[in-house]
CSV table of C-alpha atoms in Angstrom, one decimal:
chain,number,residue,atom,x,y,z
A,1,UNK,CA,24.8,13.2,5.0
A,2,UNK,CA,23.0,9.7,4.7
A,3,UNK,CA,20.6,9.1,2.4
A,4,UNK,CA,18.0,8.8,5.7
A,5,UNK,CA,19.4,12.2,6.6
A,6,UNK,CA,18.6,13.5,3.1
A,7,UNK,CA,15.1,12.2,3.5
A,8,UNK,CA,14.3,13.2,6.6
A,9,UNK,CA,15.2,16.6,5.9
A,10,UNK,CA,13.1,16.9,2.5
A,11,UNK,CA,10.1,16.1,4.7
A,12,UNK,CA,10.4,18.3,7.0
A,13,UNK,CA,11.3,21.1,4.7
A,14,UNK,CA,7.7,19.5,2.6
A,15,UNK,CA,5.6,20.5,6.0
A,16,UNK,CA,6.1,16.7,7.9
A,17,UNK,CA,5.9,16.2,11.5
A,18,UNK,CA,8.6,14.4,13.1
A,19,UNK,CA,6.2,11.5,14.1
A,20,UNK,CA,4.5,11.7,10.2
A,21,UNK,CA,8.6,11.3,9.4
A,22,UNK,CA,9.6,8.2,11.9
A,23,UNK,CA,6.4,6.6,10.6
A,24,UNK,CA,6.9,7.0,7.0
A,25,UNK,CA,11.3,6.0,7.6
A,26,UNK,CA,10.6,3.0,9.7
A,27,UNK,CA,7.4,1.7,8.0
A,28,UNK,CA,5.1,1.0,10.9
A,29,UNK,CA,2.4,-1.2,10.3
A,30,UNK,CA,3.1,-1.9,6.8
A,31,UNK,CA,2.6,-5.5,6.0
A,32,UNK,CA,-0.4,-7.6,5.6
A,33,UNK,CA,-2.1,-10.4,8.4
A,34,UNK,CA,-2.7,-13.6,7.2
A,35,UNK,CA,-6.0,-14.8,7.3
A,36,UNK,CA,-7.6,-11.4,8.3
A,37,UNK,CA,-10.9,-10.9,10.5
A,38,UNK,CA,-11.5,-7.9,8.1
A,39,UNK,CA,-9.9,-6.6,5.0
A,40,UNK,CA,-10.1,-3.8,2.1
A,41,UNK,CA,-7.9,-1.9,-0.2
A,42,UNK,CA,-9.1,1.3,-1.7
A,43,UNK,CA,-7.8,3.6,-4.2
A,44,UNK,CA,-8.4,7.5,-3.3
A,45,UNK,CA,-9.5,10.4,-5.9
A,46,UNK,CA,-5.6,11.0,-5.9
A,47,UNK,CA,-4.3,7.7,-7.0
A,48,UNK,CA,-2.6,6.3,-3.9
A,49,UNK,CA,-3.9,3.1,-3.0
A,50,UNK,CA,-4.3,2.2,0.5
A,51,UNK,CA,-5.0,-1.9,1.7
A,52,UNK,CA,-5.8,-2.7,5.4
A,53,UNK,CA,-6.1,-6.0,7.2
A,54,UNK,CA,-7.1,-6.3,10.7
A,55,UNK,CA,-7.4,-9.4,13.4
A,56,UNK,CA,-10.4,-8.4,15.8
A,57,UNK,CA,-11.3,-10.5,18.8
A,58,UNK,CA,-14.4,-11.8,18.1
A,59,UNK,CA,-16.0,-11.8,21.6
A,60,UNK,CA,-15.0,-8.2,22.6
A,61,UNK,CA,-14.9,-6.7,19.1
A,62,UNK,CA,-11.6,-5.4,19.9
A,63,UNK,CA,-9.0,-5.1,17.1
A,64,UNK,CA,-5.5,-6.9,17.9
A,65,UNK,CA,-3.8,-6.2,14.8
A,66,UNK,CA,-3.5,-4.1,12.3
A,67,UNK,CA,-1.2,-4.0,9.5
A,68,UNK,CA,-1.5,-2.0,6.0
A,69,UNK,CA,0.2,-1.6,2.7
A,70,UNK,CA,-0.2,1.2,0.2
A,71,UNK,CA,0.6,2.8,-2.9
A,72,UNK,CA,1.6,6.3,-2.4
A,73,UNK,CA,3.3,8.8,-1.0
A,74,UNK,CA,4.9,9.9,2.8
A,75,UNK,CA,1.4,11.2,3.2
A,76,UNK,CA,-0.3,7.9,2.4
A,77,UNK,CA,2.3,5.9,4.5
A,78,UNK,CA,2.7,8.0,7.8
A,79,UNK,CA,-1.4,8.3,7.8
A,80,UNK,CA,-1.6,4.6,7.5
A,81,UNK,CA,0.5,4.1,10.0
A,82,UNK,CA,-0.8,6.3,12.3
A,83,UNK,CA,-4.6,4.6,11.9
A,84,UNK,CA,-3.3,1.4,12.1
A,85,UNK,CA,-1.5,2.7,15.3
A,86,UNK,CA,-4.6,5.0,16.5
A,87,UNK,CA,-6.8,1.8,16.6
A,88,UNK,CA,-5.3,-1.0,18.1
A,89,UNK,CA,-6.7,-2.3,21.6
A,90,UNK,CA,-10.0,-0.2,20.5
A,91,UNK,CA,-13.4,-1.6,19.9
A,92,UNK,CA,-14.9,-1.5,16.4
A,93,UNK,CA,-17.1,1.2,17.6
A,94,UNK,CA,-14.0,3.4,19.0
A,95,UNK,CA,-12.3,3.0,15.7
A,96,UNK,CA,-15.3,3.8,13.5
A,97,UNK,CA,-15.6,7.6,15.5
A,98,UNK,CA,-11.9,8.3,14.4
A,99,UNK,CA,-11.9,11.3,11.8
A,100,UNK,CA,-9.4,12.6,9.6
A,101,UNK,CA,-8.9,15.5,12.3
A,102,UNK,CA,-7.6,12.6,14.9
A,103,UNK,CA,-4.9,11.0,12.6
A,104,UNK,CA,-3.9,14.8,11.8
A,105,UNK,CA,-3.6,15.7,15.3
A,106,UNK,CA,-1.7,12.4,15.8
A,107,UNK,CA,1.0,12.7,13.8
A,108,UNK,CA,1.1,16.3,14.8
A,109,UNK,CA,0.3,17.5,11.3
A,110,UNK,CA,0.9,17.3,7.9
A,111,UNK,CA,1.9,19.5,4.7
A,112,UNK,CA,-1.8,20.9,3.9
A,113,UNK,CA,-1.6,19.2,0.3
A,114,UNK,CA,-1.3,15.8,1.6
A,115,UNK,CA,-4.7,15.9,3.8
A,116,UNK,CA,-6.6,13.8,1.3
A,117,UNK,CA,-4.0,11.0,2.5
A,118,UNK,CA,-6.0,10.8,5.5
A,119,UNK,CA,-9.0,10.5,4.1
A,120,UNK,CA,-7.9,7.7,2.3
A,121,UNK,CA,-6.4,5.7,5.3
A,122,UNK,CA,-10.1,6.4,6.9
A,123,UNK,CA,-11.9,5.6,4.9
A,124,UNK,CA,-10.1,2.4,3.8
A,125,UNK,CA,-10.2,1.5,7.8
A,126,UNK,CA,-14.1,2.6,7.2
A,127,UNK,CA,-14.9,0.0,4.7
A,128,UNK,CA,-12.8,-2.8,6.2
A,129,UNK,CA,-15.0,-2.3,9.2
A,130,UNK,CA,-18.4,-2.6,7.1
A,131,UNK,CA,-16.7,-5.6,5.2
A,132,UNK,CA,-16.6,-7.4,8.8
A,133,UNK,CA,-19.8,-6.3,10.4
């Protein structure tokens, strides 16, 4: 078995989705925008450390781009990949009324120990959307 294979597996033996899995293997999102419209990194009660940059249309308030790096774990990476995901082409206002509960049912769940991991991806999304307004 590859490495991948090997990873894969421990995940989903841990509780992950296959989504939470692809997200977390392929790294979606992860990265940083140059010159972003609205930016913030924030470190949760756990540890994990989560930054996100976003470029938002300025006209329509509608967010192009988003891209995010972190510190942490599978839970840290698949939920900030999945926000990043869950809020492009969306106004401010539409990504502002996403809760945890959303990412969750996005990635079609995660191990019940790693639900503070989306708490930190929204609320890191929540206060790069106050640092722009």
């Amino acid at each position: 078995m590859s490495g991948k294979e090997d990873i894969k597996n421990l995940l989903k033996i841990s509780g992950y989705s296959n989504i939470a899995i692809e997200y977390f293997l392929e790294k979606v999102n992860v990265g940083k925008i140059d010159n972003p419209d609205a930016y913030f990194v924030h470190t949760g009660p756990c540890g994990d450390t989560m930054e996100i940059s976003l470029a938002i249309e300025p006209d329509s308030k509608v967010i192009k781009e988003a891209k995010f790096q972190a510190i942490g774990c599978a839970g840290a990476f698949s939920s900030g990949s999945a926000i990043t995901e869950m809020i492009k082409g969306k106004t401010i206002e539409q990504a502002e009324k996403i809760e945890e509960e959303d990412v969750i049912d996005w990635l079609g769940g995660i191990p019940g120990q790693k639900i503070h991991c989306t708490c930190l991806a929204k609320k890191t999304l929540k206060f790069a959307l106050n640092e722009y307004k």
